[in-house]
GROMACS .gro file of C-alpha atoms in nm:
model
  179
    1MET     CA    1   0.000   0.000   0.000
    2VAL     CA    2   0.303   0.226   0.046
    3SER     CA    3   0.357   0.196  -0.329
    4LEU     CA    4   0.008   0.327  -0.391
    5GLY     CA    5   0.088   0.634  -0.182
    6LEU     CA    6   0.416   0.687  -0.368
    7TRP     CA    7   0.237   0.649  -0.702
    8VAL     CA    8  -0.027   0.908  -0.610
    9ALA     CA    9   0.251   1.143  -0.490
   10ARG     CA   10   0.444   1.077  -0.818
   11ARG     CA   11   0.753   0.959  -0.634
   12THR     CA   12   0.978   0.659  -0.681
   13HIS     CA   13   1.131   0.425  -0.426
   14GLY     CA   14   1.505   0.386  -0.388
   15ASN     CA   15   1.654   0.611  -0.655
   16GLY     CA   16   1.826   0.850  -0.418
   17GLY     CA   17   2.171   0.789  -0.571
   18GLY     CA   18   2.090   0.982  -0.886
   19GLY     CA   19   2.098   0.688  -1.124
   20THR     CA   20   1.890   0.658  -1.440
   21ALA     CA   21   1.555   0.488  -1.390
   22PHE     CA   22   1.412   0.246  -1.645
   23GLY     CA   23   1.050   0.144  -1.601
   24TYR     CA   24   0.897  -0.193  -1.681
   25ALA     CA   25   0.531  -0.153  -1.583
   26HIS     CA   26   0.389  -0.064  -1.927
   27GLY     CA   27   0.406  -0.427  -2.033
   28GLN     CA   28   0.161  -0.528  -1.763
   29ALA     CA   29  -0.055  -0.215  -1.731
   30ALA     CA   30  -0.339  -0.329  -1.958
   31LEU     CA   31  -0.361  -0.665  -1.785
   32MET     CA   32  -0.360  -0.515  -1.435
   33PHE     CA   33  -0.621  -0.251  -1.516
   34GLY     CA   34  -0.832  -0.511  -1.695
   35PHE     CA   35  -0.814  -0.727  -1.385
   36ALA     CA   36  -0.911  -0.427  -1.168
   37PHE     CA   37  -1.208  -0.358  -1.397
   38VAL     CA   38  -1.326  -0.719  -1.366
   39CYS     CA   39  -1.296  -0.687  -0.986
   40VAL     CA   40  -1.509  -0.370  -0.994
   41VAL     CA   41  -1.775  -0.548  -1.202
   42GLU     CA   42  -1.769  -0.836  -0.955
   43THR     CA   43  -1.804  -0.589  -0.665
   44VAL     CA   44  -2.117  -0.436  -0.819
   45ALA     CA   45  -2.266  -0.776  -0.902
   46MET     CA   46  -2.207  -0.912  -0.551
   47SER     CA   47  -2.350  -0.593  -0.402
   48VAL     CA   48  -2.673  -0.645  -0.596
   49LEU     CA   49  -2.691  -1.017  -0.524
   50LEU     CA   50  -2.632  -0.976  -0.150
   51SER     CA   51  -2.854  -0.673  -0.092
   52ASP     CA   52  -3.103  -0.883   0.111
   53TRP     CA   53  -2.832  -0.993   0.359
   54PRO     CA   54  -2.682  -0.674   0.506
   55THR     CA   55  -2.412  -0.839   0.717
   56VAL     CA   56  -2.285  -1.062   0.440
   57HIS     CA   57  -2.317  -0.770   0.198
   58ALA     CA   58  -2.098  -0.550   0.419
   59VAL     CA   59  -1.828  -0.815   0.460
   60VAL     CA   60  -1.816  -0.903   0.090
   61LEU     CA   61  -1.823  -0.534  -0.011
   62PHE     CA   62  -1.526  -0.465   0.216
   63LEU     CA   63  -1.333  -0.760   0.071
   64ASP     CA   64  -1.420  -0.664  -0.287
   65VAL     CA   65  -1.314  -0.301  -0.244
   66TYR     CA   66  -0.993  -0.415  -0.075
   67THR     CA   67  -0.926  -0.647  -0.370
   68VAL     CA   68  -0.963  -0.361  -0.620
   69VAL     CA   69  -0.729  -0.140  -0.416
   70PHE     CA   70  -0.482  -0.428  -0.381
   71VAL     CA   71  -0.473  -0.493  -0.758
   72VAL     CA   72  -0.408  -0.125  -0.830
   73ALA     CA   73  -0.141  -0.121  -0.556
   74LEU     CA   74   0.032  -0.420  -0.720
   75HIS     CA   75   0.062  -0.221  -1.041
   76ALA     CA   76   0.175   0.085  -0.846
   77ALA     CA   77   0.454  -0.121  -0.688
   78SER     CA   78   0.593  -0.188  -1.035
   79VAL     CA   79   0.563   0.176  -1.141
   80VAL     CA   80   0.739   0.328  -0.838
   81ARG     CA   81   1.020   0.072  -0.823
   82PRO     CA   82   1.197   0.095  -1.161
   83HIS     CA   83   1.528  -0.063  -1.260
   84VAL     CA   84   1.812   0.182  -1.186
   85VAL     CA   85   2.145   0.210  -1.367
   86ASP     CA   86   2.415   0.408  -1.187
   87PRO     CA   87   2.796   0.420  -1.198
   88GLY     CA   88   2.812   0.126  -0.955
   89GLY     CA   89   2.599  -0.109  -1.166
   90VAL     CA   90   2.234  -0.192  -1.207
   91ARG     CA   91   1.952  -0.248  -0.963
   92VAL     CA   92   1.706  -0.494  -1.117
   93ARG     CA   93   1.359  -0.493  -0.962
   94ARG     CA   94   1.013  -0.637  -0.992
   95ALA     CA   95   0.762  -0.461  -0.768
   96VAL     CA   96   0.837  -0.540  -0.403
   97HIS     CA   97   0.929  -0.902  -0.478
   98VAL     CA   98   1.275  -0.864  -0.631
   99ASP     CA   99   1.549  -0.609  -0.568
  100LEU     CA  100   1.879  -0.739  -0.705
  101ARG     CA  101   2.189  -0.523  -0.717
  102ILE     CA  102   2.446  -0.619  -0.978
  103PRO     CA  103   2.786  -0.447  -0.946
  104ARG     CA  104   2.921  -0.316  -1.278
  105GLU     CA  105   3.245  -0.512  -1.240
  106ARG     CA  106   3.050  -0.842  -1.237
  107ILE     CA  107   2.867  -0.771  -1.564
  108GLY     CA  108   3.028  -0.980  -1.839
  109SER     CA  109   2.782  -0.892  -2.115
  110VAL     CA  110   2.449  -0.721  -2.157
  111ARG     CA  111   2.228  -0.741  -2.461
  112ARG     CA  112   1.878  -0.679  -2.584
  113GLU     CA  113   1.722  -1.021  -2.632
  114LEU     CA  114   1.347  -1.068  -2.663
  115ARG     CA  115   1.241  -1.399  -2.506
  116MET     CA  116   0.886  -1.526  -2.475
  117THR     CA  117   0.957  -1.859  -2.306
  118HIS     CA  118   1.146  -1.908  -1.985
  119GLU     CA  119   1.227  -2.251  -1.854
  120ALA     CA  120   1.359  -2.279  -1.501
  121ALA     CA  121   1.735  -2.333  -1.489
  122ASP     CA  122   2.003  -2.325  -1.222
  123GLY     CA  123   2.179  -1.991  -1.198
  124VAL     CA  124   1.922  -1.808  -1.412
  125LEU     CA  125   1.680  -1.546  -1.280
  126ASP     CA  126   1.394  -1.466  -1.518
  127LEU     CA  127   1.184  -1.162  -1.428
  128ALA     CA  128   0.924  -1.173  -1.703
  129ILE     CA  129   0.658  -0.905  -1.745
  130GLY     CA  130   0.371  -1.009  -1.967
  131SER     CA  131   0.551  -1.342  -2.021
  132GLN     CA  132   0.850  -1.176  -2.186
  133THR     CA  133   1.196  -1.045  -2.110
  134ASN     CA  134   1.398  -0.820  -2.338
  135VAL     CA  135   1.730  -0.765  -2.157
  136THR     CA  136   1.982  -1.037  -2.072
  137VAL     CA  137   2.273  -0.973  -1.835
  138GLU     CA  138   2.543  -1.239  -1.809
  139LEU     CA  139   2.771  -1.213  -1.508
  140THR     CA  140   3.140  -1.294  -1.471
  141GLU     CA  141   3.072  -1.426  -1.121
  142PRO     CA  142   2.739  -1.500  -0.953
  143VAL     CA  143   2.544  -1.263  -0.729
  144THR     CA  144   2.312  -1.372  -0.451
  145HIS     CA  145   1.941  -1.331  -0.513
  146VAL     CA  146   1.737  -1.314  -0.192
  147THR     CA  147   1.372  -1.413  -0.242
  148LEU     CA  148   1.077  -1.241  -0.079
  149LEU     CA  149   1.068  -1.505   0.196
  150GLY     CA  150   1.444  -1.497   0.256
  151GLY     CA  151   1.560  -1.788   0.041
  152ARG     CA  152   1.899  -1.741  -0.123
  153ARG     CA  153   2.036  -1.860  -0.456
  154GLU     CA  154   2.329  -1.773  -0.673
  155VAL     CA  155   2.250  -1.640  -1.021
  156SER     CA  156   2.488  -1.580  -1.310
  157VAL     CA  157   2.231  -1.487  -1.578
  158VAL     CA  158   1.956  -1.232  -1.520
  159ARG     CA  159   1.680  -1.175  -1.774
  160PHE     CA  160   1.428  -0.899  -1.722
  161HIS     CA  161   1.191  -0.663  -1.900
  162ALA     CA  162   1.246  -0.291  -1.950
  163ASP     CA  163   1.018  -0.053  -2.136
  164ASP     CA  164   1.326   0.114  -2.288
  165ALA     CA  165   1.547  -0.192  -2.330
  166ASP     CA  166   1.776  -0.023  -2.583
  167GLY     CA  167   1.837   0.271  -2.350
  168LEU     CA  168   1.910   0.042  -2.056
  169VAL     CA  169   2.157  -0.164  -2.260
  170ARG     CA  170   2.328   0.156  -2.381
  171ALA     CA  171   2.348   0.288  -2.024
  172LEU     CA  172   2.509  -0.035  -1.902
  173THR     CA  173   2.753  -0.072  -2.191
  174ALA     CA  174   2.859   0.294  -2.184
  175GLY     CA  175   3.068   0.230  -1.872
  176PRO     CA  176   3.073   0.423  -1.549
  177ALA     CA  177   3.070   0.799  -1.557
  178PRO     CA  178   3.405   0.967  -1.482
  179PRO     CA  179   3.444   1.084  -1.119
   0.00000   0.00000   0.00000
C-alpha cells in the first residue's frame, strides 16, 4: 500500500543515488487494469446479489473493495520501483518481490534479447513481465538473489523486461561515468 501512496505522490522508491531509472510496468498495465475492472464489475454484481443480507453484503463489499485497491497497488509497486542504472551497476527490480543489485564489475555482457519462453534453470533469474523479457545480463561471477521469503540462490544470468530496453543496454555498456 506504500507503493500506492508513492504512485499518487508521483515519487519513486530507492533512486536517491541519482541513477537513471528504467520502467517496466507498461508491459503489464493493460492486464492489471483489466483485472481491476473485472474486480469492480464483480463488486457491483455481488453488491446487488447480496442486498437482502446486510451483514454478508458489508463483509463481501469490504473484501471486494480491498481487492480492487490491492490490484491497483500491485501495479503501483511496479511503477514506483523501476530498474536503476548508476555508476556502480544496475539495480534490477520487480515490484516489491525482487530487488537485485548487480555491481558493474561483475557484468560480463548485456544485450537486448526478446524472449517469450522461460524454462527454469540453475543460476538463471527470469523476471518476465507479460511473459517476456527483453534484456539479458550475463555475469562474470554470480550474485546472490534473496527471495521475498528470505531464500537465497546464486545467479549468473539475469533476464528482465524494461520498457526502454535499448536505453538500458546503452546505459550499461557505456561504462561508469568519470568521477
